[in-house]
Coordinates of C-alpha atoms and ligand atoms in Angstrom, one line a residue:
M6 CA 62.7 80.8 67.4
G7 CA 65.6 79.9 69.7
P8 CA 64.4 76.4 70.8
E9 CA 63.4 75.5 67.3
L10 CA 66.9 76.2 66.1
N11 CA 68.4 74.1 68.8
Q12 CA 66.1 71.3 68.0
S13 CA 67.1 71.2 64.4
T14 CA 70.8 71.2 65.1
F15 CA 70.2 68.4 67.6
S16 CA 68.5 66.2 65.0
A17 CA 71.1 66.9 62.4
Q18 CA 73.8 65.8 64.8
K19 CA 71.8 62.8 65.7
K20 CA 71.5 61.8 62.1
R21 CA 75.1 62.2 61.5
K22 CA 75.9 60.0 64.4
R23 CA 73.6 57.4 63.3
T24 CA 74.9 57.1 59.8
G25 CA 78.5 57.4 60.9
G26 CA 78.1 54.2 63.0
Q27 CA 77.6 52.1 60.0
K28 CA 80.2 53.5 57.7
F29 CA 83.9 53.2 57.4
N30 CA 84.9 56.6 58.6
F31 CA 87.8 56.0 60.9
G32 CA 85.7 57.1 63.8
W33 CA 85.9 60.7 62.8
N34 CA 83.0 63.1 63.0
D35 CA 82.4 64.5 59.6
E36 CA 83.1 68.0 60.7
E37 CA 86.5 67.0 61.9
D38 CA 87.5 65.6 58.6
T39 CA 89.2 68.4 56.8
S40 CA 90.9 66.1 54.3
Q41 CA 88.7 67.4 51.5
D42 CA 89.9 70.9 52.1
W43 CA 93.6 70.2 52.0
N44 CA 93.9 67.7 49.2
P45 CA 92.0 68.0 46.0
V46 CA 93.0 64.4 45.0
Y47 CA 91.7 63.2 48.3
S48 CA 88.3 64.9 47.8
K49 CA 87.7 62.7 44.8
R50 CA 88.3 59.6 46.8
V51 CA 86.2 60.7 49.7
D52 CA 83.2 58.7 48.4
R53 CA 85.1 55.6 49.3
Y54 CA 85.0 56.5 52.9
T55 CA 81.6 58.0 53.3
G56 CA 79.9 55.7 50.8
P57 CA 78.2 52.5 51.7
M58 CA 81.5 50.7 52.5
V59 CA 81.2 48.8 55.7
F60 CA 84.1 48.1 57.9
D61 CA 84.0 44.4 57.2
G62 CA 84.8 45.1 53.6
L63 CA 88.5 45.7 54.3
N64 CA 90.8 43.2 55.8
D65 CA 92.8 44.1 58.9
A66 CA 96.0 44.9 57.0
E67 CA 94.2 47.2 54.6
V68 CA 92.4 49.0 57.4
E69 CA 95.7 49.5 59.3
K70 CA 97.4 50.7 56.1
E71 CA 94.6 53.3 55.6
Y72 CA 94.8 54.5 59.1
R73 CA 98.6 54.9 59.0
R74 CA 98.5 56.7 55.7
R75 CA 95.9 59.1 57.0
A76 CA 97.8 59.7 60.2
R77 CA 100.9 60.4 58.3
M78 CA 99.1 62.9 56.1
L79 CA 97.6 64.6 59.1
E80 CA 101.1 65.0 60.6
E81 CA 102.5 66.4 57.4
R82 CA 99.6 68.8 56.7
D83 CA 98.7 70.1 60.0
P84 CA 101.8 71.6 61.6
E85 CA 99.9 72.8 64.7
H86 CA 97.9 69.8 65.8
G87 CA 98.9 67.2 63.3
K88 CA 101.0 65.1 65.7
E89 CA 98.3 65.0 68.3
R90 CA 95.7 64.1 65.8
A91 CA 97.8 61.4 64.3
R92 CA 98.3 59.9 67.7
Q93 CA 94.6 60.0 68.3
M94 CA 94.0 58.4 65.0
L95 CA 96.3 55.5 65.7
E96 CA 94.7 55.0 69.1
Q97 CA 91.4 54.9 67.3
M98 CA 92.8 52.3 65.0
E99 CA 93.9 50.1 67.9
R100 CA 90.4 50.3 69.4
Q101 CA 88.8 49.5 66.1
K102 CA 91.0 46.5 65.6
E103 CA 90.2 45.2 69.0
K104 CA 86.5 45.7 68.3
S105 CA 86.5 43.9 65.0
K106 CA 88.5 41.1 66.5
S107 CA 86.0 40.5 69.2
K108 CA 83.1 40.9 66.8
R109 CA 84.6 38.3 64.6
T110 CA 85.3 35.8 67.3
R111 CA 81.7 36.2 68.6
N112 CA 80.4 35.1 65.3
D113 CA 82.9 32.3 64.9
W114 CA 80.3 29.6 65.4
K115 CA 78.7 30.6 62.1
F116 CA 81.9 29.8 60.1
K117 CA 83.3 26.9 62.0
E118 CA 83.0 23.2 61.2
L119 CA 81.1 21.4 63.8
A120 CA 84.2 19.5 64.9
D121 CA 86.0 22.8 65.5
M122 CA 83.4 24.2 67.8
R123 CA 85.1 24.7 71.2
E124 CA 83.4 25.1 74.5
R125 CA 83.8 28.9 74.3
D126 CA 82.1 28.9 70.9
W127 CA 79.1 27.0 72.3
R128 CA 78.9 29.4 75.2
I129 CA 78.7 32.4 72.9
F130 CA 76.2 30.6 70.7
K131 CA 74.0 29.8 73.6
E132 CA 74.3 33.3 74.9
E133 CA 73.2 34.7 71.6
F134 CA 70.0 32.6 71.6
G135 CA 69.3 33.0 75.3
I136 CA 69.7 29.2 75.9
A137 CA 70.4 27.9 79.4
S138 CA 70.5 24.2 80.1
K139 CA 70.9 22.1 83.2
G140 CA 71.4 18.4 83.8
G141 CA 74.0 15.8 83.0
H142 CA 75.3 14.9 79.5
I143 CA 73.4 17.5 77.6
P144 CA 74.2 17.5 73.9
D145 CA 75.2 20.6 72.1
P146 CA 72.3 22.7 70.5
M147 CA 71.9 22.7 66.8
R148 CA 73.2 25.6 64.7
H149 CA 71.0 24.8 61.8
W150 CA 68.5 22.1 60.9
G151 CA 71.2 20.1 59.2
E152 CA 72.8 19.5 62.5
S153 CA 69.6 18.5 64.3
G154 CA 70.0 14.8 63.9
L155 CA 66.5 14.5 62.4
P156 CA 66.2 12.1 59.5
S157 CA 66.2 13.6 56.0
H158 CA 62.5 12.9 55.3
L159 CA 61.6 15.0 58.3
L160 CA 64.1 17.8 57.3
Q161 CA 62.4 17.8 53.9
I162 CA 59.0 18.4 55.5
I163 CA 60.4 21.1 57.7
D164 CA 61.7 22.8 54.6
Q165 CA 58.3 22.5 52.9
V166 CA 56.5 23.9 55.9
G167 CA 58.8 26.9 55.6
Y168 CA 60.7 26.7 58.9
T169 CA 64.0 28.0 57.6
E170 CA 65.8 28.5 60.9
P171 CA 65.1 26.6 64.2
T172 CA 63.8 28.8 67.1
P173 CA 66.0 28.9 70.2
I174 CA 63.9 26.3 72.1
Q175 CA 64.0 24.0 69.0
R176 CA 67.8 24.5 68.8
A177 CA 68.3 23.4 72.4
A178 CA 65.5 20.9 73.0
I179 CA 65.5 18.8 69.8
P180 CA 69.0 17.3 70.2
I181 CA 68.2 16.5 73.8
A182 CA 64.9 14.9 73.0
L183 CA 66.5 12.9 70.2
Q184 CA 68.7 11.3 72.8
A185 CA 65.5 9.9 74.4
R186 CA 66.2 12.1 77.4
D187 CA 63.4 13.4 79.7
L188 CA 63.1 17.1 79.4
I189 CA 61.7 20.2 81.1
G190 CA 61.4 23.1 78.6
V191 CA 60.8 26.6 79.9
A192 CA 60.2 29.2 77.2
A193 CA 58.0 32.1 76.4
T194 CA 54.8 31.9 74.4
G195 CA 55.2 31.9 70.6
S196 CA 58.7 30.4 70.7
G197 CA 58.0 27.3 68.7
K198 CA 57.7 24.8 71.6
T199 CA 55.2 22.6 69.7
A200 CA 57.6 21.7 66.9
A201 CA 60.3 21.3 69.5
F202 CA 58.5 18.3 71.0
L203 CA 56.7 17.1 67.9
L204 CA 59.7 16.6 65.6
P205 CA 61.7 14.2 67.9
M206 CA 58.4 12.4 68.6
L207 CA 58.0 11.8 64.9
E208 CA 61.6 10.6 64.6
Y209 CA 60.9 8.1 67.3
I210 CA 57.6 6.9 65.8
S211 CA 59.0 6.5 62.3
Q212 CA 61.4 3.9 63.7
L213 CA 58.4 1.8 64.8
P214 CA 56.4 -0.6 62.8
A215 CA 53.2 0.9 61.2
L216 CA 50.1 0.2 63.2
T217 CA 48.2 -2.8 61.9
E218 CA 44.8 -4.4 62.4
Y219 CA 46.3 -6.2 65.3
T220 CA 48.3 -3.5 67.0
K221 CA 46.1 -0.5 66.6
D222 CA 44.0 -1.5 69.6
D223 CA 47.1 -1.4 71.8
G224 CA 46.8 2.4 71.7
P225 CA 48.9 5.2 70.4
Y226 CA 52.7 5.4 70.3
A227 CA 52.8 8.9 71.7
L228 CA 50.6 11.1 73.9
I229 CA 50.4 14.9 74.2
M230 CA 48.4 16.6 76.9
A231 CA 47.4 20.2 77.0
P232 CA 45.1 22.2 79.2
T233 CA 42.5 23.6 76.9
R234 CA 40.5 22.3 73.9
E235 CA 41.8 25.2 71.8
L236 CA 45.4 24.3 72.5
V237 CA 44.8 20.7 71.8
Q238 CA 43.4 21.5 68.4
Q239 CA 46.3 23.8 67.7
I240 CA 48.8 21.2 68.6
E241 CA 46.8 18.7 66.5
S242 CA 47.0 20.9 63.4
E243 CA 50.7 21.6 63.9
A244 CA 51.2 17.8 64.3
R245 CA 49.3 17.0 61.2
K246 CA 51.6 19.3 59.1
F247 CA 54.4 16.9 59.8
A248 CA 52.6 13.6 60.5
T249 CA 50.3 13.5 57.5
P250 CA 53.1 13.4 54.9
L251 CA 54.7 10.6 57.0
G252 CA 51.4 8.6 56.8
L253 CA 50.8 8.9 60.5
T254 CA 47.5 9.6 62.2
V255 CA 46.8 12.2 64.8
V256 CA 43.6 12.2 66.8
S257 CA 42.5 14.7 69.4
L258 CA 40.3 14.0 72.4
V259 CA 38.6 17.1 73.9
G260 CA 35.4 17.7 75.8
G261 CA 32.5 19.2 74.0
H262 CA 32.5 16.5 71.4
A263 CA 30.5 13.3 72.0
L264 CA 32.4 10.4 73.3
E265 CA 31.0 8.1 70.6
E266 CA 32.4 10.5 68.0
Q267 CA 35.9 10.2 69.5
A268 CA 35.7 6.5 69.8
F269 CA 34.9 6.5 66.1
A270 CA 37.9 8.6 65.4
L271 CA 40.0 6.0 67.2
R272 CA 38.6 3.1 65.3
N273 CA 41.5 2.9 62.8
G274 CA 44.1 3.5 65.4
A275 CA 46.3 6.6 65.8
E276 CA 50.0 6.9 66.4
I277 CA 49.6 10.2 68.2
I278 CA 46.9 11.3 70.6
V279 CA 46.5 14.9 71.7
A280 CA 44.1 15.4 74.6
T281 CA 42.9 17.5 77.5
P282 CA 43.5 15.5 80.7
G283 CA 39.8 15.5 81.8
R284 CA 38.5 14.0 78.5
L285 CA 41.4 11.6 78.2
L286 CA 40.8 10.2 81.7
D287 CA 37.1 9.8 80.7
C288 CA 38.2 7.8 77.7
I289 CA 40.6 5.6 79.7
E290 CA 38.1 5.0 82.5
R291 CA 35.5 3.9 79.9
R292 CA 38.0 1.7 78.3
L293 CA 37.8 3.4 75.0
L294 CA 41.5 3.6 74.9
V295 CA 44.6 1.8 76.3
F296 CA 48.2 2.8 76.4
S297 CA 50.1 -0.4 76.3
Q298 CA 52.6 0.8 73.6
C299 CA 52.9 4.4 74.5
C300 CA 56.5 5.4 75.2
Y301 CA 56.5 9.1 74.5
V302 CA 54.6 11.5 76.7
V303 CA 54.4 15.3 76.5
M304 CA 52.7 17.7 78.9
D305 CA 52.3 21.1 77.3
E306 CA 51.6 24.2 79.4
A307 CA 52.1 22.1 82.5
D308 CA 51.7 25.0 84.9
R309 CA 48.4 26.0 83.3
M310 CA 47.2 22.4 83.6
I311 CA 47.8 22.6 87.3
D312 CA 46.1 26.0 87.5
M313 CA 43.1 24.5 85.9
G314 CA 42.8 21.7 88.4
F315 CA 44.2 18.9 86.3
E316 CA 46.8 17.7 88.7
E317 CA 44.7 14.7 89.7
P318 CA 43.7 13.6 86.2
V319 CA 47.3 14.0 85.0
N320 CA 48.5 11.9 87.8
K321 CA 45.9 9.2 87.1
I322 CA 46.8 9.2 83.4
L323 CA 50.5 9.0 84.0
S324 CA 50.0 6.1 86.4
A325 CA 47.9 4.3 83.8
L326 CA 50.8 4.0 81.5
P327 CA 52.8 0.7 81.4
V328 CA 55.5 0.6 84.1
T329 CA 57.7 -2.1 82.7
N330 CA 59.5 0.4 80.5
E331 CA 59.9 3.2 83.1
K332 CA 63.4 4.6 83.1
P333 CA 65.7 3.7 85.9
D334 CA 66.6 6.5 88.3
T335 CA 70.3 6.0 87.6
E336 CA 72.9 7.6 85.3
D337 CA 71.6 5.3 82.6
A338 CA 68.7 7.7 82.3
E339 CA 71.2 10.2 80.9
D340 CA 72.8 7.8 78.5
A341 CA 71.4 8.1 75.0
S342 CA 72.8 4.7 73.9
V343 CA 70.9 3.0 76.6
M344 CA 67.7 5.1 76.5
R345 CA 67.3 4.9 72.7
R346 CA 67.6 1.1 72.6
L347 CA 64.3 -0.6 71.7
L348 CA 63.1 -2.9 74.4
S349 CA 60.9 -4.8 72.0
A350 CA 59.8 -4.3 68.4
K351 CA 57.6 -1.4 69.4
D352 CA 58.7 0.1 72.6
R353 CA 61.6 1.5 74.5
Y354 CA 62.0 3.4 77.8
R355 CA 59.2 5.9 78.3
Q356 CA 60.3 9.4 77.5
T357 CA 58.5 12.2 79.3
M358 CA 58.7 15.8 78.5
M359 CA 57.2 18.8 80.1
Y360 CA 56.8 22.3 78.7
T361 CA 55.9 25.1 81.0
A362 CA 56.2 28.9 81.3
T363 CA 56.7 28.8 85.1
M364 CA 57.7 26.2 87.7
P365 CA 55.2 26.3 90.5
P366 CA 55.6 23.6 93.3
A367 CA 52.9 21.4 91.8
V368 CA 54.6 21.2 88.5
E369 CA 57.9 20.5 90.2
K370 CA 56.2 17.7 92.1
I371 CA 54.9 16.0 88.9
A372 CA 58.3 16.5 87.3
K373 CA 60.0 14.8 90.2
Q374 CA 57.6 11.9 90.2
Y375 CA 57.4 11.1 86.5
L376 CA 60.6 12.5 84.9
R377 CA 63.9 10.7 85.3
R378 CA 67.1 12.8 85.4
P379 CA 65.5 15.4 83.1
A380 CA 67.5 18.0 81.3
T381 CA 66.1 21.5 81.9
V382 CA 66.2 24.0 79.1
T383 CA 65.3 27.6 79.7
I384 CA 65.1 30.2 77.0
G385 CA 65.5 33.9 77.8
N386 CA 64.2 35.5 80.9
I387 CA 61.0 33.8 81.9
G388 CA 58.1 36.0 82.9
E389 CA 59.3 38.8 80.8
A390 CA 57.5 39.7 77.6
V391 CA 59.2 39.0 74.4
E392 CA 61.2 41.9 73.0
T393 CA 59.2 41.9 69.8
V394 CA 56.1 43.4 71.5
E395 CA 56.0 47.2 72.0
Q396 CA 53.9 47.7 75.1
R397 CA 51.9 50.9 75.5
V398 CA 49.8 51.8 78.5
E399 CA 47.1 54.5 78.6
F400 CA 45.1 55.7 81.5
V401 CA 41.5 55.4 80.3
S402 CA 38.7 54.8 82.8
G403 CA 35.1 53.9 82.3
E404 CA 33.4 51.7 79.7
D405 CA 32.4 54.5 77.4
R406 CA 35.7 56.3 77.2
R407 CA 37.4 53.0 76.6
K408 CA 35.1 52.2 73.7
Q409 CA 35.7 55.6 72.3
R410 CA 39.5 55.1 72.6
L411 CA 39.3 51.7 71.1
R412 CA 37.4 53.2 68.2
E413 CA 40.2 55.7 67.6
I414 CA 42.8 53.0 67.8
L415 CA 41.1 50.7 65.4
L416 CA 40.1 53.4 62.9
N417 CA 43.3 55.5 63.0
G418 CA 46.0 53.4 64.5
G419 CA 47.1 51.9 61.3
F420 CA 46.9 48.3 62.6
A421 CA 46.1 45.5 60.2
P422 CA 43.9 42.6 61.2
P423 CA 43.9 40.2 62.9
I424 CA 43.5 42.2 66.1
I425 CA 42.7 40.7 69.5
V426 CA 40.9 42.7 72.3
F427 CA 40.9 41.2 75.8
V428 CA 38.2 41.9 78.3
N429 CA 37.9 40.6 81.8
V430 CA 34.4 39.4 82.0
K431 CA 32.4 37.3 79.7
R432 CA 29.4 39.6 79.6
N433 CA 31.6 42.4 78.3
C434 CA 32.9 40.2 75.5
D435 CA 29.8 40.3 73.5
S436 CA 29.0 44.0 74.1
V437 CA 32.5 45.1 73.1
A438 CA 32.4 42.8 70.0
R439 CA 29.1 44.5 69.1
E440 CA 30.7 47.9 69.5
V441 CA 33.6 46.9 67.3
Q442 CA 31.1 45.8 64.7
N443 CA 29.4 49.1 64.9
M444 CA 32.7 50.7 64.1
G445 CA 32.6 48.9 60.8
F446 CA 34.8 45.9 61.6
S447 CA 33.9 42.2 61.6
A448 CA 34.3 40.8 65.0
A449 CA 34.1 37.4 66.7
S450 CA 33.9 36.8 70.5
L451 CA 35.4 34.0 72.5
H452 CA 34.7 33.1 76.1
G453 CA 34.0 30.2 78.4
S454 CA 30.2 30.4 78.1
K455 CA 30.2 29.7 74.4
T456 CA 29.6 26.3 73.1
Q457 CA 32.6 24.3 71.8
Q458 CA 31.3 24.8 68.3
Q459 CA 31.0 28.5 68.7
R460 CA 34.5 28.7 70.2
E461 CA 36.0 26.8 67.3
E462 CA 34.2 28.9 64.8
A463 CA 35.3 32.1 66.4
L464 CA 39.0 31.0 66.3
A465 CA 38.7 29.7 62.7
S466 CA 37.1 32.9 61.5
I467 CA 39.9 35.0 63.0
R468 CA 42.6 32.7 61.7
S469 CA 41.2 32.5 58.2
G470 CA 40.7 36.3 58.0
A471 CA 37.0 36.0 57.7
K472 CA 36.8 38.1 60.9
Q473 CA 39.1 41.0 61.7
V474 CA 38.8 41.5 65.4
L475 CA 38.6 38.8 68.1
V476 CA 37.2 39.9 71.5
A477 CA 38.1 37.4 74.1
T478 CA 38.6 36.7 77.8
D479 CA 41.7 35.1 79.2
L480 CA 40.6 31.9 77.7
A481 CA 42.4 33.0 74.6
G482 CA 45.3 34.5 76.5
R483 CA 47.5 31.5 76.7
G484 CA 49.2 29.5 74.1
L485 CA 46.8 30.2 71.3
D486 CA 48.5 30.9 68.1
V487 CA 46.8 33.2 65.6
P488 CA 49.3 34.1 63.0
D489 CA 50.3 37.7 62.4
V490 CA 48.3 39.5 65.1
S491 CA 49.5 43.1 64.8
L492 CA 47.8 44.5 67.9
V493 CA 46.5 43.3 71.2
V494 CA 44.3 45.7 73.2
N495 CA 43.7 45.1 76.9
F496 CA 40.3 46.7 77.1
N497 CA 40.7 45.8 80.8
M498 CA 44.1 45.2 82.3
A499 CA 44.7 41.5 83.2
S500 CA 44.4 40.8 86.9
S501 CA 48.0 39.4 87.1
I502 CA 51.2 40.3 85.4
E503 CA 51.5 36.6 84.3
A504 CA 48.1 36.8 82.5
Y505 CA 49.2 40.1 81.0
T506 CA 52.4 38.5 79.7
H507 CA 50.4 35.7 78.1
R508 CA 47.9 38.1 76.5
I509 CA 50.4 40.3 74.9
G510 CA 52.3 37.2 73.8
R511 CA 49.5 36.7 71.2
T512 CA 51.3 39.3 69.1
G513 CA 55.0 39.6 68.2
R514 CA 55.1 35.8 67.5
A515 CA 57.5 33.8 65.3
G516 CA 59.9 36.7 65.1
K517 CA 57.3 39.3 63.9
S518 CA 56.8 42.5 65.8
G519 CA 53.6 43.7 67.4
V520 CA 52.0 46.3 69.6
A521 CA 50.0 45.8 72.8
I522 CA 47.9 48.7 74.1
T523 CA 46.6 48.5 77.7
F524 CA 43.8 50.6 79.2
L525 CA 44.6 51.2 82.8
A526 CA 42.7 52.8 85.6
N527 CA 42.8 53.0 89.4
E528 CA 41.1 49.7 89.8
D529 CA 44.3 48.1 88.5
N530 CA 46.3 49.1 91.5
D531 CA 47.4 45.6 92.4
V532 CA 49.3 45.1 89.1
M533 CA 50.7 48.6 88.6
Y534 CA 54.0 47.9 90.2
D535 CA 54.6 44.8 88.2
L536 CA 53.4 46.4 85.0
K537 CA 55.8 49.4 85.5
Q538 CA 58.7 47.0 86.1
M539 CA 57.8 45.0 83.0
L540 CA 57.6 48.1 80.8
S541 CA 60.9 49.4 82.0
K542 CA 62.6 46.1 81.2
S543 CA 61.4 46.3 77.6
S544 CA 63.8 48.3 75.5
I545 CA 61.1 49.1 73.0
S546 CA 58.4 50.2 75.5
R547 CA 58.0 53.4 77.5
V548 CA 56.7 53.8 81.0
P549 CA 54.1 56.6 80.8
E550 CA 54.5 59.4 83.3
E551 CA 51.2 58.8 85.0
L552 CA 52.1 55.2 85.7
R553 CA 55.7 56.0 86.7
R554 CA 54.4 58.4 89.4
H555 CA 51.3 56.5 90.4
E556 CA 51.2 55.8 94.1
A557 CA 50.3 52.1 93.5
A558 CA 53.3 51.7 91.2
Q559 CA 55.8 52.5 93.8
Q560 CA 55.9 49.3 95.7
K561 CA 54.7 45.7 95.4
P562 CA 51.1 45.4 96.8
A563 CA 52.3 43.0 99.6
A564 CA 54.8 45.6 100.8
R565 CA 52.2 48.4 100.6
G566 CA 49.8 46.4 102.7
S567 CA 52.2 45.7 105.5
R568 CA 53.1 49.4 105.9
Ligands
LIG608 P1 54.6 28.1 71.6 O1 54.0 26.8 71.8 O2 56.0 28.2 72.1 O3 53.7 29.2 72.2 P2 54.1 27.6 68.9 O4 54.7 26.2 68.8 O5 52.6 27.7 68.9 O6 54.7 28.4 70.1 O7 54.7 28.4 67.6 C1 54.4 29.7 67.3 C2 54.3 30.0 65.8 O8 55.6 29.9 65.3 C3 53.5 29.0 65.1 O9 52.7 29.7 64.1 C4 54.5 28.1 64.4 O10 54.0 27.6 63.2 C5 55.7 29.0 64.1 N1 57.0 28.4 64.1 C6 57.4 27.4 65.0 N2 58.7 27.0 64.7 C7 59.1 27.8 63.7 C8 60.3 28.0 62.9 N3 61.4 27.2 63.2 N4 60.3 28.9 61.9 C9 59.2 29.6 61.6 N5 58.1 29.6 62.3 C10 58.0 28.7 63.3
LIG609 MG1 52.4 26.1 72.9

């Protein structure tokens, strides 16, 4: 009986505290407010204070007047403690005034004219969006699309596509890219990097003459490289959203399709080519494609390209580009007026941009070699999961118990499809998918041993809603964008914290929230420490007791080994 009573008082207090924070109540606790008792007139007006009136509703002078009036009344009515309470009330008023002042200045950037934005405003703005930039002569980020510097026909398309607000990487990177600057963008998955490089690219291309019978064989105006076929196709479809209304052609080159087929796709020319490095190099070496007018190059997921062994093909491709328009390694490379100048009717200095989630040495090497005086933009804390994903961890060992638990989650967890389940080995992929089907869901599986066509079908079926659950290996962990994934289940924990971060980044995308549930067991010793750190950094996730106390979670594996 006792504990129960305590509990209910506690929750009542908590409730009061919560609502009190949003209302204009002069910082009093309700129980301290005796005004209703001592003045019948006042009790009628009390609604005004406890009703849904927010602090912002009154101007400073009014707030102050209210405070002073109440302080005076307190003094008059409460001979014993009135003076003291009045003094406290005025102190509270001063604090409140300070607070509202700083709150208002923090938001100043929203109300200021662009010309009135001071360095301090920009600093606050960048802080708010987690934007950090490095390099000389970096333009200010954009506060809204109207300030992007993008031409109005593109802004119209952005509006039609439904991108009301730019994402942080778009805010920071688009103005830089529009200055024809080289750029390294470091941002978490799902942060809108694709449009961040596509939009300035389209701005550049729309200044150039349309491809003709004579110029189409000189190759594309812009090239985008990405590590996997799926990513290439995803970029292609995002590119088409914007390019097709502009009358521009996007062609993708990936393995798994016949070379002849791709040569055929190129027959009418394409302003933009999206490709995996391996297949692209094939096409170049077989002279299906030249790059004599390509002045815009993007490497997406550069670190992953290196991981997948594409360093050599990437280097070969970049060296196959014309050199006559390479940027000088001088301050001119930071000067928009020089860099944006057209060198001929259809080219200017080559602009190179690289997007990556991490900066391993090999990526840095390529950046040094092919980027000139790049600006570096970093969004948020890299390597940490986005704050929109609630991460849950459960200790469940053994195939059968995991399947059982998965069943409970899918049937009773209240998660709407699409749902992605990650497994570590290909073989498991199909067996878990079958199991999910037995539970009454439609499922597709995606792993490296599937044919290209099967992989594409699996992705299309989950995107279109034809299938509810996708069971996949790490192949789908990175960069793939399936809209509105509500839940990611790690049927097996990923073997590294980076892979884990990418997997759970499949949900909680584009500002939506999501849940990631990970089944953990003793075989995951090597990642437990990192996982624990990761969970404790996320304000919306909880470190389960068993993980917190687990021996393997106490120290980084290297440190443990050297003991
Ligand atoms: P990343 O490459 O950073 O992992 P994507 O470019 O794939 O992320 O974008 C993730 C999702 O967000 C995509 O579905 C994309 O259409 C959507 N998106 C991108 N920019 C915006 C925006 N400004 N407003 C709303 N949605 C956006
Ligand atoms: Mg991407």
